[in-house]
Amino acid sequence: MAEIVYPPVIGLARTLFRVMDYRIDVAGTEHIPRTGGAVIACNHVSYLDFIFCGLGARPAKRLVRFMAKESIFRNAVAGPLMRGMHHIPVDRSAGQASYAEALAKLRAGEVVGIFPEATISRSFTVKEIKSGAARLAAEAGVPLVPMALWGTQRLWTKGRPRDMGLRHVPLSILAGEPIAVPADADLDAVTTDLRARMAELLDRLQKGYPDAEPGAWWLPAHLGGTAPTPEEAAELDRRKPED
């Protein structure tokens, strides 16, 4: 597969990171397979998460193909880039085609990135997750790698004005140990385990974050922030799903 678009996009992103002096910490990259297919399942707190989840795989020299909502591919600017990087459009009214495309990429030895919460978590905790990541890993016979991001919500998240001019922001990326998912696995049990691992990784990042500010809007309520509780966030999602 020709990689005409992805490498220059990575180069541009890294230049931007240096200009903005983002303090990026990437850990656990030894858990990303250097060869062969893999599913990365990451938490979702920002519209920028696919950039930083992909960055978490770069020490392993892997390019991640993300499953993303189809509307992004219709955008005049983002669409050609997403297609050029061979990401996977997801039409929620006809999801089987995107599933089949992701499965084919995994069987071809590629890494597929999924945000199994499906939408951004307004509470900045791990929401209930869907079973698609576990199902793909089982059917393709590839490892399932949990990952967590933290700090990206300060730049652009749901229900808040974006602040792409914010400089010197710590951004944390942590990959966990892969989960082996046999073909006959109990997918509900695997999904429960995956969510627990994602939550544990996120908790580690949140508790070790260097810029913790009691009362900050971008901190979860259980850590002294003013973000909605999970229950409040669920109600907001029901009232304003596209906010």
mmCIF file with all atom_site columns, C-alpha atoms in Angstrom, residues 29 32 40 46 52 58 67-68 92 99 129 177 188 196 198 221 240:
data_model
loop_
_atom_site.group_PDB
_atom_site.id
_atom_site.type_symbol
_atom_site.label_atom_id
_atom_site.label_alt_id
_atom_site.label_comp_id
_atom_site.label_asym_id
_atom_site.label_entity_id
_atom_site.label_seq_id
_atom_site.pdbx_PDB_ins_code
_atom_site.Cartn_x
_atom_site.Cartn_y
_atom_site.Cartn_z
_atom_site.occupancy
_atom_site.B_iso_or_equiv
_atom_site.pdbx_formal_charge
_atom_site.auth_seq_id
_atom_site.auth_comp_id
_atom_site.auth_asym_id
_atom_site.auth_atom_id
_atom_site.pdbx_PDB_model_num
ATOM 1  C CA . THR A 1 29  ? 5.177   1.232  23.437 1.00 0.00 ? 29  THR A CA 1
ATOM 2  C CA . ILE A 1 32  ? 2.648   -2.497 20.318 1.00 0.00 ? 32  ILE A CA 1
ATOM 3  C CA . ILE A 1 40  ? -5.556  -0.694 19.440 1.00 0.00 ? 40  ILE A CA 1
ATOM 4  C CA . SER A 1 46  ? -10.944 14.801 22.467 1.00 0.00 ? 46  SER A CA 1
ATOM 5  C CA . PHE A 1 52  ? -2.111  11.074 19.560 1.00 0.00 ? 52  PHE A CA 1
ATOM 6  C CA . ARG A 1 58  ? 5.164   5.388  16.087 1.00 0.00 ? 58  ARG A CA 1
ATOM 7  C CA . MET A 1 67  ? -12.192 3.649  12.219 1.00 0.00 ? 67  MET A CA 1
ATOM 8  C CA . ALA A 1 68  ? -13.878 7.077  12.132 1.00 0.00 ? 68  ALA A CA 1
ATOM 9  C CA . ARG A 1 92  ? -23.439 3.693  11.635 1.00 0.00 ? 92  ARG A CA 1
ATOM 10 C CA . TYR A 1 99  ? -16.177 -3.944 9.825  1.00 0.00 ? 99  TYR A CA 1
ATOM 11 C CA . ILE A 1 129 ? -17.701 0.313  25.538 1.00 0.00 ? 129 ILE A CA 1
ATOM 12 C CA . GLU A 1 177 ? -0.262  -5.251 27.777 1.00 0.00 ? 177 GLU A CA 1
ATOM 13 C CA . ASP A 1 188 ? -18.618 -9.913 26.643 1.00 0.00 ? 188 ASP A CA 1
ATOM 14 C CA . ALA A 1 196 ? -11.185 -2.292 33.079 1.00 0.00 ? 196 ALA A CA 1
ATOM 15 C CA . MET A 1 198 ? -8.428  1.111  29.725 1.00 0.00 ? 198 MET A CA 1
ATOM 16 C CA . ALA A 1 221 ? -15.276 14.988 39.244 1.00 0.00 ? 221 ALA A CA 1
ATOM 17 C CA . LYS A 1 240 ? -27.226 17.025 23.079 1.00 0.00 ? 240 LYS A CA 1
#
